[in-house]
Tab-separated table of C-alpha atoms and ligand atoms in Angstrom:
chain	number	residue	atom	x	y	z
A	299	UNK	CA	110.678	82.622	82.734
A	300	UNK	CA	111.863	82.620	86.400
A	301	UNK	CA	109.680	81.240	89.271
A	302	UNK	CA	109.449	81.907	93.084
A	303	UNK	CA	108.317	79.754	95.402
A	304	UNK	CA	107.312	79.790	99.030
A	305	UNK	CA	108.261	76.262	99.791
A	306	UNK	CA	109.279	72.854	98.333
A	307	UNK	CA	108.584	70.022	100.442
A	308	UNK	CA	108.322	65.996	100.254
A	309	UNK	CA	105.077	65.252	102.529
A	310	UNK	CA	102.045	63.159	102.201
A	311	UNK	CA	99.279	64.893	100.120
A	312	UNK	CA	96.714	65.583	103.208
A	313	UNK	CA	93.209	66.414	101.616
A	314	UNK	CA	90.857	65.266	98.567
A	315	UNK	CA	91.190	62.388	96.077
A	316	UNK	CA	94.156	61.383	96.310
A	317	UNK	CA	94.944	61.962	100.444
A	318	UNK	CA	97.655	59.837	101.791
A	319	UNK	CA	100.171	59.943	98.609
A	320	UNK	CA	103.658	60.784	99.051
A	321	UNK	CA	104.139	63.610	97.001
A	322	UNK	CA	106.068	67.178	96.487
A	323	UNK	CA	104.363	69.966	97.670
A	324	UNK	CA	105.871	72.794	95.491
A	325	UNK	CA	104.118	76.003	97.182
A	326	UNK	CA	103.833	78.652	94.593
A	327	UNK	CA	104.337	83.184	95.897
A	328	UNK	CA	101.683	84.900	94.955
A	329	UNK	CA	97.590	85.227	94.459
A	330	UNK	CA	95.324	87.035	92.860
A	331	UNK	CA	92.477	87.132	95.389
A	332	UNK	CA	94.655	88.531	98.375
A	333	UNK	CA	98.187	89.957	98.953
A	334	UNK	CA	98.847	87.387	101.938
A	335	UNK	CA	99.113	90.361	104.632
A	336	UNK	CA	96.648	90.602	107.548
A	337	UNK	CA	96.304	94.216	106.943
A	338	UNK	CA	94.562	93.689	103.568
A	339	UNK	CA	92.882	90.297	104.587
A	340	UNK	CA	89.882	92.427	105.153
A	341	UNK	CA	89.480	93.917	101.823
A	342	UNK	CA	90.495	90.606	99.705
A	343	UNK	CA	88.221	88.928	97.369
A	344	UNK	CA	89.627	85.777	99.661
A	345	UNK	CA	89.189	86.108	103.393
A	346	UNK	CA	89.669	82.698	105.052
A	347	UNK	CA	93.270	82.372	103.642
A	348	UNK	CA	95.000	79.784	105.699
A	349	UNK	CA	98.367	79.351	104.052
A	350	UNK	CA	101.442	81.842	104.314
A	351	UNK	CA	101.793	82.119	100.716
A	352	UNK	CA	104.516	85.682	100.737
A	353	UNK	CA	107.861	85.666	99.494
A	354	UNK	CA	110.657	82.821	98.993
A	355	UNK	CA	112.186	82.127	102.472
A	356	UNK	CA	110.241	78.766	103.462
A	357	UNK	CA	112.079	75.401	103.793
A	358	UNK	CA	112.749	74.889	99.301
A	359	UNK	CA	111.836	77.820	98.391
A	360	UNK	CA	113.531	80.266	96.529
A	361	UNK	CA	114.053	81.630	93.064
A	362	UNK	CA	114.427	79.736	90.048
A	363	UNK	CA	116.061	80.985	86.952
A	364	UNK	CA	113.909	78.896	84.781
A	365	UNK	CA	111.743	75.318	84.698
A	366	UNK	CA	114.770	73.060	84.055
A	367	UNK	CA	116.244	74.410	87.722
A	368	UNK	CA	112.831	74.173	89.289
A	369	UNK	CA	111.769	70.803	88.068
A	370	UNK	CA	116.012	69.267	89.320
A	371	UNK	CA	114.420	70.692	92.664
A	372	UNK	CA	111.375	68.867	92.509
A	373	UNK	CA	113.457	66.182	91.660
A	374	UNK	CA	115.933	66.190	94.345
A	375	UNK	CA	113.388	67.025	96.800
A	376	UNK	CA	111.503	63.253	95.748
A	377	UNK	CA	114.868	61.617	96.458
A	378	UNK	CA	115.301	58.240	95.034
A	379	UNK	CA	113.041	56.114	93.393
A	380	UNK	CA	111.338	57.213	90.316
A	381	UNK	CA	107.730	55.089	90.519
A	382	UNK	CA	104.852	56.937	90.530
A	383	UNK	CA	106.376	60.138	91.039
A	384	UNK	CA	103.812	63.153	92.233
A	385	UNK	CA	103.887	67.177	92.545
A	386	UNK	CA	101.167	68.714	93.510
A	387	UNK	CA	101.840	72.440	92.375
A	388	UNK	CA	99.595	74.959	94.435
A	389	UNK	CA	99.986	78.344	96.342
A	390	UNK	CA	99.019	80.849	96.422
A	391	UNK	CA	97.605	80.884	92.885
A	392	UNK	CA	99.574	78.232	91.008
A	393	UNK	CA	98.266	79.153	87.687
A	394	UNK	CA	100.233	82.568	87.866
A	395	UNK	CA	103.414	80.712	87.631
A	396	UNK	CA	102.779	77.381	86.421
A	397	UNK	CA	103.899	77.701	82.592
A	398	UNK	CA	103.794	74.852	79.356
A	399	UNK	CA	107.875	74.667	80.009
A	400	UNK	CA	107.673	73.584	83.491
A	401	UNK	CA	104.591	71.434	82.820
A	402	UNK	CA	107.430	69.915	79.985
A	403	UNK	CA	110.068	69.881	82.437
A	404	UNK	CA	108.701	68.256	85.243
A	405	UNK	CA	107.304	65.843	82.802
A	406	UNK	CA	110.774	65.251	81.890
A	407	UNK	CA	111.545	64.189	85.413
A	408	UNK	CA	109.035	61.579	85.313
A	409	UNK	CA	106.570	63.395	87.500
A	410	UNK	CA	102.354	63.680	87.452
A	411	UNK	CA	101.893	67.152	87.606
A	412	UNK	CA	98.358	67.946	90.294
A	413	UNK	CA	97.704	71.519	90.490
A	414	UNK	CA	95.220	72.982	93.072
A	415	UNK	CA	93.841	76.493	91.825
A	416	UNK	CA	91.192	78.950	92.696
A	417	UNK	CA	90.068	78.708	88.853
A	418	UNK	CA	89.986	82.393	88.270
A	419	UNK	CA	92.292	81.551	85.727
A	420	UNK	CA	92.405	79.307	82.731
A	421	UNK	CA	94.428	75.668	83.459
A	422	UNK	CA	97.776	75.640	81.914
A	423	UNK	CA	97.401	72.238	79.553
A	424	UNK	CA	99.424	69.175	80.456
A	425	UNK	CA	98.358	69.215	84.183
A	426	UNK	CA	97.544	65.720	85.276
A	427	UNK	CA	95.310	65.996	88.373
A	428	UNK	CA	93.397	69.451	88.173
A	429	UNK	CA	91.238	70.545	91.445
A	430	UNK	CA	89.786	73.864	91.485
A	431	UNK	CA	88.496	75.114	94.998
A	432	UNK	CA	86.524	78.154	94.445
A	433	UNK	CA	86.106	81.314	95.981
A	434	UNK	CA	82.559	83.445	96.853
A	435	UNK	CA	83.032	86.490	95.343
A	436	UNK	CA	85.912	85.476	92.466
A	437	UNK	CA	84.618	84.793	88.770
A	438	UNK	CA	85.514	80.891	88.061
A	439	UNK	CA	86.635	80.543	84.744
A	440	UNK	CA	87.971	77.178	84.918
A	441	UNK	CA	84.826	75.092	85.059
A	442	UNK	CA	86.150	71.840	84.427
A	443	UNK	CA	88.622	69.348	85.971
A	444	UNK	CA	88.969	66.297	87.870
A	445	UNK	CA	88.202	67.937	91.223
A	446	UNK	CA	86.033	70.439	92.738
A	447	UNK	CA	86.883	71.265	96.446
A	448	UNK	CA	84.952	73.201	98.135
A	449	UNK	CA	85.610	74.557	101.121
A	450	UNK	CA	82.616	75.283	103.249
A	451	UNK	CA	80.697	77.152	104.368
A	452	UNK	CA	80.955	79.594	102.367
A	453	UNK	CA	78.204	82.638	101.837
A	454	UNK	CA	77.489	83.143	97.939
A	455	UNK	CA	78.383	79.808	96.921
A	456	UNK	CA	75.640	77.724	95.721
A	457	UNK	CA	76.240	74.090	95.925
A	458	UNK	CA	73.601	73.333	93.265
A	459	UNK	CA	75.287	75.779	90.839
A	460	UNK	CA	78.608	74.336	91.463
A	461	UNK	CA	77.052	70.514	90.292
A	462	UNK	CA	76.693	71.856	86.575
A	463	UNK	CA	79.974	71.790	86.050
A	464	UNK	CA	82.653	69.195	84.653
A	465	UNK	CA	84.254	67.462	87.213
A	466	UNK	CA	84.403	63.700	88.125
A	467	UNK	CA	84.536	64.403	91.991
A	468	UNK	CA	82.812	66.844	94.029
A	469	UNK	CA	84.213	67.324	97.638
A	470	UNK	CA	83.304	69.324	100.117
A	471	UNK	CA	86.215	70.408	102.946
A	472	UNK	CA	84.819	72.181	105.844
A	473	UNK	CA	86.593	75.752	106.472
A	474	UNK	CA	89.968	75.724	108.830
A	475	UNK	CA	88.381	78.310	110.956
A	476	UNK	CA	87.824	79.757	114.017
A	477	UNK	CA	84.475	77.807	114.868
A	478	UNK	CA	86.029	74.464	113.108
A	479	UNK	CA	82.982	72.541	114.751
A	480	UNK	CA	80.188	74.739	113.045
A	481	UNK	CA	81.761	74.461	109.855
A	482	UNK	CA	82.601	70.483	110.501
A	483	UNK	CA	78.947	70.697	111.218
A	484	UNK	CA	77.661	72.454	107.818
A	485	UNK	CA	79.943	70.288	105.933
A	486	UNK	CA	78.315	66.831	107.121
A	487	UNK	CA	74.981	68.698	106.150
A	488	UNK	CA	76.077	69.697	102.414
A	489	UNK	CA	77.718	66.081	102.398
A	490	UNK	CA	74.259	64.186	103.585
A	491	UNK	CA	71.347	66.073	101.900
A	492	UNK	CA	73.405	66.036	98.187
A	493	UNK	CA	74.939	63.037	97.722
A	494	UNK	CA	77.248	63.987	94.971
A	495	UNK	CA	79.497	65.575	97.573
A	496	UNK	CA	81.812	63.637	99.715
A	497	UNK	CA	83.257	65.167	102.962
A	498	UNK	CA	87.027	65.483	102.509
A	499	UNK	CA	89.150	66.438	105.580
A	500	UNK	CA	92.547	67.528	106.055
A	501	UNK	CA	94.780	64.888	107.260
A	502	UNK	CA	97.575	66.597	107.687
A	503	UNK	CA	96.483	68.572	109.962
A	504	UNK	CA	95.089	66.113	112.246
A	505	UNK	CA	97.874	63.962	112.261
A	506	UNK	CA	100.349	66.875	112.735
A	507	UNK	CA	102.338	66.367	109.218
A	508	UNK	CA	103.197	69.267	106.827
B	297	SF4	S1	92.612	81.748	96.675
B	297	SF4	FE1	93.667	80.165	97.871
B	297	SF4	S2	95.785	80.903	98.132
B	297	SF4	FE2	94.540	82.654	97.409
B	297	SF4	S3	93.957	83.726	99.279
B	297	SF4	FE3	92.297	82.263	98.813
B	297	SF4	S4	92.771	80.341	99.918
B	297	SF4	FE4	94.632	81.638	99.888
């Protein structure tokens, strides 16, 4: 199958577990919970969108004719060096895209594979690192994984719910909004009256990187 991607780029991984490894940020088109234009924002499933996630023209993006193309890339984007190679696959929705032959052909190219979904769909198998950040509203079908991001606050989501599930890290991200103190606020709350959480924040941002 063909793929098309936002953007492709070689940054520091900015937010949860693994914050502060160099990585490739491959930046599937596409979700399921909102068409990525402001007109619609208000009837989405997904309101607090904060990525541009529409059509192939950012910095390595494009269309790829199939996974071999994509993954050479992913590659070429890494540059030199192939220790401890890492793409974190996200979107948009990566699990639209995301297919067993690019899972095998990034593989190939000696790369971890972390994939950051809304888990509204099942995880393609092979993934490496699998966080699934749900949405209120959405119907999470992918209960498991290594981590659960939440992004908070959030009205509908039950924190307490959220701790039956399978994952081995629970992290709670407060929402990139326009009152960034409130929600900085409620996410030190979740993060001090339920321990299992830890506040996660992102980097990237702060420090002005991609
Ligand atoms: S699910 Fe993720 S990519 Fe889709 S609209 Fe919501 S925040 Fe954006």
């Amino acid at each position: 199958m063909s793929y098309a991607v936002k953007e492709a780029f070689l940054t520091l991984q900015g937010e949860g577990v693994q914050a502060g490894s160099r990585a490739v940020f491959l930046r599937f088109a596409g979700c399921n919970l909102w068409s990525g234009r402001e007109e619609d924002r208000r009837k989405a499933i997904c309101q607090f969108c904060d990525t541009d996630f529409v059509g192939t023209d950012g910095a390595g993006g494009g269309k790829f004719a199939d996974a071999a193309a994509l993954a050479e890339h992913v590659t070429a984007l890494w540059g030199d060096g192939e220790e401890r190679r890492l793409v974190v696959v996200t979107g948009g929705e990566p699990m639209l895209q995301l297919d067993p032959a690019l899972v095998d052909a990034l593989h190939a190219q000696g790369f971890r594979i972390a994939a950051e979904s809304n888990g509204t769909l099942p995880a393609t198998p092979g993934v490496d690192w699998l966080c699934i950040s749900p949405k209120a509203g959405s119907e999470v079908v992918q209960r498991s994984g290594d981590e659960l991001k939440l992004v908070w606050p959030q009205h509908g989501i039950d924190p307490a719910e959220l701790e039956r599930w399978d994952f081995a890290h629970f992290l709670v991200q407060p929402m990139d909004c326009e009152d960034r103190e409130t929600a900085l606020d409620a996410a030190i709350a979740l993060a001090m009256e339920r321990p299992r959480w830890r506040l996660t924040l992102q980097a990237h941002k702060i420090v002005g990187l991609r």
